[in-house]
Every structure is written in structure tokens, then in C-alpha cells.
Short mmCIF file of C-alpha atoms in Angstrom, two decimals:
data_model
loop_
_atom_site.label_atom_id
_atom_site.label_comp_id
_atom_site.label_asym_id
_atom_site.label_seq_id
_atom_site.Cartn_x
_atom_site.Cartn_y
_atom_site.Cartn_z
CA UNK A 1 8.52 -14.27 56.25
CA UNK A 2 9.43 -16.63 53.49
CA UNK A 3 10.42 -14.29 50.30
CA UNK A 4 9.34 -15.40 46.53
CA UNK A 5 11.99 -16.12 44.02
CA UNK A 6 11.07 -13.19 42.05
CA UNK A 7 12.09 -11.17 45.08
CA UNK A 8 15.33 -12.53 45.92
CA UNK A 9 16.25 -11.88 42.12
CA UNK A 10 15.08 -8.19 41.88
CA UNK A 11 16.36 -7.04 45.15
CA UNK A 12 20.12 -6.55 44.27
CA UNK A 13 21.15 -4.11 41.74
CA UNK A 14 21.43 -5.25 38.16
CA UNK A 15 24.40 -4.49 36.50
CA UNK A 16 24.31 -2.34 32.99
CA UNK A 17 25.79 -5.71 31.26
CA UNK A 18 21.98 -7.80 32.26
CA UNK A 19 20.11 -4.48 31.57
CA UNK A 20 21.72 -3.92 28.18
CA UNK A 21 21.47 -7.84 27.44
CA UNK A 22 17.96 -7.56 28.49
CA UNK A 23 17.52 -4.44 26.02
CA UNK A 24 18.69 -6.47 22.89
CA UNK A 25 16.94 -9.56 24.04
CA UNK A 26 13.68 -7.72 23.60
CA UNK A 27 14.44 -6.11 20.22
CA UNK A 28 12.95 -7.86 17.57
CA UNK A 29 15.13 -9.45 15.00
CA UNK A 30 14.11 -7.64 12.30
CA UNK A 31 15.02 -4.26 13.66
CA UNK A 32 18.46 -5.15 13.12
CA UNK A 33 17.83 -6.75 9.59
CA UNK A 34 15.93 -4.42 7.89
CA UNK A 35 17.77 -1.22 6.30
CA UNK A 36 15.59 2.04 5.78
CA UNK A 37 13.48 1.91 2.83
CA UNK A 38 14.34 4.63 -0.36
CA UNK A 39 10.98 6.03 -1.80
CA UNK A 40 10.39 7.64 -5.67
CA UNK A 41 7.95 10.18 -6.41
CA UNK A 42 5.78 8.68 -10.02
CA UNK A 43 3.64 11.68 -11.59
CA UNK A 44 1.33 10.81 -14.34
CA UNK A 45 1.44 13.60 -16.82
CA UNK A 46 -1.87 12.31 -18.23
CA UNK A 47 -4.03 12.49 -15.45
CA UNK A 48 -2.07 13.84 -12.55
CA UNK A 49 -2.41 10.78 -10.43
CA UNK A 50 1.35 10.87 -8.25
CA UNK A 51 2.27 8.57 -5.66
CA UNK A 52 5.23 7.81 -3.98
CA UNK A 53 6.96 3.97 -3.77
CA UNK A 54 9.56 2.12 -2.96
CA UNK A 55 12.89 2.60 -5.01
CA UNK A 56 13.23 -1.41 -5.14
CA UNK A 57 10.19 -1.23 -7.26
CA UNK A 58 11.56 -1.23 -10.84
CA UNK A 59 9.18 -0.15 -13.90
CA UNK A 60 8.29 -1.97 -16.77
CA UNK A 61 7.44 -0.48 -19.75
CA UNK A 62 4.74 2.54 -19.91
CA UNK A 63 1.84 1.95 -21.94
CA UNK A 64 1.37 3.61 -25.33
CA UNK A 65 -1.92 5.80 -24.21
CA UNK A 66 -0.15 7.09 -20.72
CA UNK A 67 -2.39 6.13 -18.42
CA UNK A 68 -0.08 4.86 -15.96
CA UNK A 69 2.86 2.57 -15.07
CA UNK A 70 3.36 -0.76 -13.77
CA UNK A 71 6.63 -1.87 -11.19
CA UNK A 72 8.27 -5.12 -9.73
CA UNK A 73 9.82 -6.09 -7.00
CA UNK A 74 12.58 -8.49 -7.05
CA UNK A 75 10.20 -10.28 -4.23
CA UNK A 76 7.47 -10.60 -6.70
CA UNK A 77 5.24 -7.48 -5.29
CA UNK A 78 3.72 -6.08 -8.25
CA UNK A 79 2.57 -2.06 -8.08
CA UNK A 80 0.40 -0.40 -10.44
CA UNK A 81 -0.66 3.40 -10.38
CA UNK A 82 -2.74 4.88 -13.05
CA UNK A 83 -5.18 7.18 -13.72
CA UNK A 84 -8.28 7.13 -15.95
CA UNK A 85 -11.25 9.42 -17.68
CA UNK A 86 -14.40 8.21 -15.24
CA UNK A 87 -16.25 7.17 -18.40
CA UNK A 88 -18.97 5.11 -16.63
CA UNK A 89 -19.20 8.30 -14.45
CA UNK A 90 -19.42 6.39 -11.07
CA UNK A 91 -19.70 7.59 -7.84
CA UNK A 92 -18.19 5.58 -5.07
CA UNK A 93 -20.97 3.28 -4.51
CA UNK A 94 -21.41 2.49 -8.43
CA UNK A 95 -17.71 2.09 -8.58
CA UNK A 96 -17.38 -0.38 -5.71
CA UNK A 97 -20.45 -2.47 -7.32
CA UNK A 98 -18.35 -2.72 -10.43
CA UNK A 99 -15.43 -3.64 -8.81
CA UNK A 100 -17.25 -6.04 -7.00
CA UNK A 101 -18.67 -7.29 -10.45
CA UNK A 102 -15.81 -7.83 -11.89
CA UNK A 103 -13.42 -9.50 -9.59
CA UNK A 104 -10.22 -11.86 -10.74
CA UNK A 105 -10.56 -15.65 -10.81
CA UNK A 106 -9.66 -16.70 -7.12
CA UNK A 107 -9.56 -12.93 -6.17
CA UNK A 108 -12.00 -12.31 -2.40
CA UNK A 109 -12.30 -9.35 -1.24
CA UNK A 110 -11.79 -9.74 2.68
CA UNK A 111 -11.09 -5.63 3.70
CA UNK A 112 -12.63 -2.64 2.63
CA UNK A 113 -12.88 1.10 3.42
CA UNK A 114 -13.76 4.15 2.05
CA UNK A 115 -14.54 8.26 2.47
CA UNK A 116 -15.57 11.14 0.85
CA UNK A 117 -13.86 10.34 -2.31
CA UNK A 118 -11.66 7.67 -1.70
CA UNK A 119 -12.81 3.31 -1.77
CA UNK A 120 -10.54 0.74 -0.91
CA UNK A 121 -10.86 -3.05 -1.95
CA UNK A 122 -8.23 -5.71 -0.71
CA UNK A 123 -7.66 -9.45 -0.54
CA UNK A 124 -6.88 -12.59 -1.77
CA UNK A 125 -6.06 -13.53 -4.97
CA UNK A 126 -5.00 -17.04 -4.52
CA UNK A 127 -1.39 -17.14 -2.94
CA UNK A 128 -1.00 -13.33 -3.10
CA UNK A 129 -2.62 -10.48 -1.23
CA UNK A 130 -3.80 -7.42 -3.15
CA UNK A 131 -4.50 -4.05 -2.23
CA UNK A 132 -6.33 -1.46 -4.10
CA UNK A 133 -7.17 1.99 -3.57
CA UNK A 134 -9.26 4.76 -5.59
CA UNK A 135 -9.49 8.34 -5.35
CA UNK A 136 -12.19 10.05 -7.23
CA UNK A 137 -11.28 13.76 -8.26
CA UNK A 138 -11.85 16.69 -10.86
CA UNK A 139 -15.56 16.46 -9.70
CA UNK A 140 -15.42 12.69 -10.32
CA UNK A 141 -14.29 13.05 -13.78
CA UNK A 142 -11.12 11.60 -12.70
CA UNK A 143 -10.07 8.02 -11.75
CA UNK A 144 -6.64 7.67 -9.33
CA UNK A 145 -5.64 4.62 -8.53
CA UNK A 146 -3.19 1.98 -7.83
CA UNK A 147 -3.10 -2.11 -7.07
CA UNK A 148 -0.11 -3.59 -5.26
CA UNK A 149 -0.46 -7.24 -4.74
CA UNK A 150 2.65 -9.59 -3.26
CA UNK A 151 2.96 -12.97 -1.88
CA UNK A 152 0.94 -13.51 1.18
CA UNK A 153 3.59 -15.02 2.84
CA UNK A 154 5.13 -11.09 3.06
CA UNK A 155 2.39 -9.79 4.52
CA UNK A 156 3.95 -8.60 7.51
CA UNK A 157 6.65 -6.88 5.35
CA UNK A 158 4.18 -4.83 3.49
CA UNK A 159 1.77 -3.49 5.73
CA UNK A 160 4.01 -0.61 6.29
CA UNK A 161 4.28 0.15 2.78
CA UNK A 162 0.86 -0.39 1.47
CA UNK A 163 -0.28 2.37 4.46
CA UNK A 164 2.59 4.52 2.56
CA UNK A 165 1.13 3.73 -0.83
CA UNK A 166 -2.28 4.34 0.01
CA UNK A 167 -1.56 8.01 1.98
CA UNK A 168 0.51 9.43 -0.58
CA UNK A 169 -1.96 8.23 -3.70
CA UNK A 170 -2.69 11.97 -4.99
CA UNK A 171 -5.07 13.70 -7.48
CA UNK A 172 -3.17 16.23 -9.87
CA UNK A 173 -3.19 18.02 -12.96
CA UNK A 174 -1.97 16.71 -16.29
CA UNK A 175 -2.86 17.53 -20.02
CA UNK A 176 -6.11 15.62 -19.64
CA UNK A 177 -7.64 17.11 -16.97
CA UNK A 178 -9.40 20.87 -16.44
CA UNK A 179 -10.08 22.61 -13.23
CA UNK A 180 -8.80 21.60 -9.68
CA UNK A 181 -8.72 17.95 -8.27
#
């Protein structure tokens, strides 16, 4: 009975030198690269809106009314959070149908999703990706949100992070808002 190659080499015992090599053969590079990412906590006193992101993000300067804040990354990611009085009074339809309105030159919006009081647009917008998430509270009154858009070339070095972004985007309480999110 003739025996396959395959056979021959898997019927003596492998030594833990070829099973460890095998181990860190099959690890993928980056998993030795990448160190653990720091995350901040941002509250808006405002409006409540909170949302936690990564310490590399640095923030620019806050804007006089206090609606939200704006961050870089030294990688040229961009994150804004803010919150806002629903003045149009939208629900989620009427707010995606804006959105959709009023898209950026060279922005398409390729992904979306949405729930009970949450709608989220993302895309291109030329070279970069964008991501952008809403959460309706206070009864709608309320506008959460935040954009992060980065160089679609680092796509696979965000995903992580924008599925961070987007589950800890919260509703809150601040000095403009009544009643619970």
C-alpha cells in the first residue's frame, strides 16, 4: 500500500520546536505590532451626549456655543461628537432624508443601519471613509451624534474602533436638556 506524502510527514511525532514555530507562523503580524489601545470618556455638559475614544485622539478647540468637540489623530482620523436641540424635529426617517439631502461634495453613502432611535450613514468621501452615527433621545428633542472619517487606506485599522465609537455613543443629561434620555 503506497502511503501519501502527507502521511509519511504526520506520522512521527512533532517536536514542541515545529509546533511552536508553526504557532507563530500563523499569528498575524500585526498581533505583535499593535500595543493595546487607551480610551477617554468626552461628556458634553450641554446636551449630555458622552462617548468614549481613543486617547491618541487629541482635541482641538471647543466651540463657543458647547455643542460638542472635534479630535485628531496624528494619522489624519478626524472624530467629532456633539449634540444638538432637534430643531427640525425629525424622526429617523426625516432625519436620514436630510442627511441624504445634504451630503459633502464627493461624499457616497455605501452602508447604512438603523433602530429604534439610532441611524447610521457611512462612506466615501473621496480618499477617506466616514462614519456617522445618530441617536435620537429626550423624546427626540435631542440630537447625539458623532462623525469619524480617516484615510481609506486604514480601514482595516479602524473597524475596531468605529464599532467602539458607535456602542459607547450615549444620551445624557446636561443644562439643556429636561426629563430622561
Amino acid at each position: 500500500m503506497r502511503t501519501g506524502l502527507s502521511e509519511r510527514i504526520m506520522q512521527g511525532p512533532l517536536s514542541r520546536r515545529a509546533l511552536i514555530g508553526a504557532a507563530l507562523t500563523a499569528l498575524p503580524c500585526g498581533a505583535w505590532a499593535q500595543p493595546r489601545e487607551t480610551w477617554r470618556s468626552y461628556v458634553n455638559s450641554r446636551f449630555g451626549t458622552s462617548i468614549a475614544y481613543p486617547a491618541r485622539f487629541k482635541a482641538g478647540r471647543p466651540p463657543e456655543n458647547d455643542d460638542g468637540q472635534s479630535f485628531t489623530a496624528d494619522d489624519g482620523a478626524e472624530l467629532a461628537v456633539w449634540g444638538s436641540l432637534n430643531a427640525l424635529e425629525h424622526d429617523l426617517p426625516a432625519l436620514e432624508a436630510f442627511l441624504r439631502e445634504n451630503l459633502k461634495q464627493n461624499e457616497r453613502v455605501t452602508y447604512r443601519a438603523a433602530g429604534k432611535n439610532w441611524l447610521v450613514l457611512s462612506g466615501r468621501r473621496g480618499d477617506r471613509l466616514f462614519y456617522t452615527r445618530y441617536l435620537l433621545s429626550h423624546r427626540n428633542a435631542i440630537e447625539n451624534a458623532f462623525e469619524i472619517s480617516y484615510p481609506a487606506s486604514r480601514s482595516a485599522d479602524y473597524q475596531a474602533i468605529v464599532a467602539r465609537l458607535g456602542n459607547s455613543l450615549k444620551a445624557g443629561r446636561g443644562y439643556q436638556t429636561s426629563g430622561k434620555p
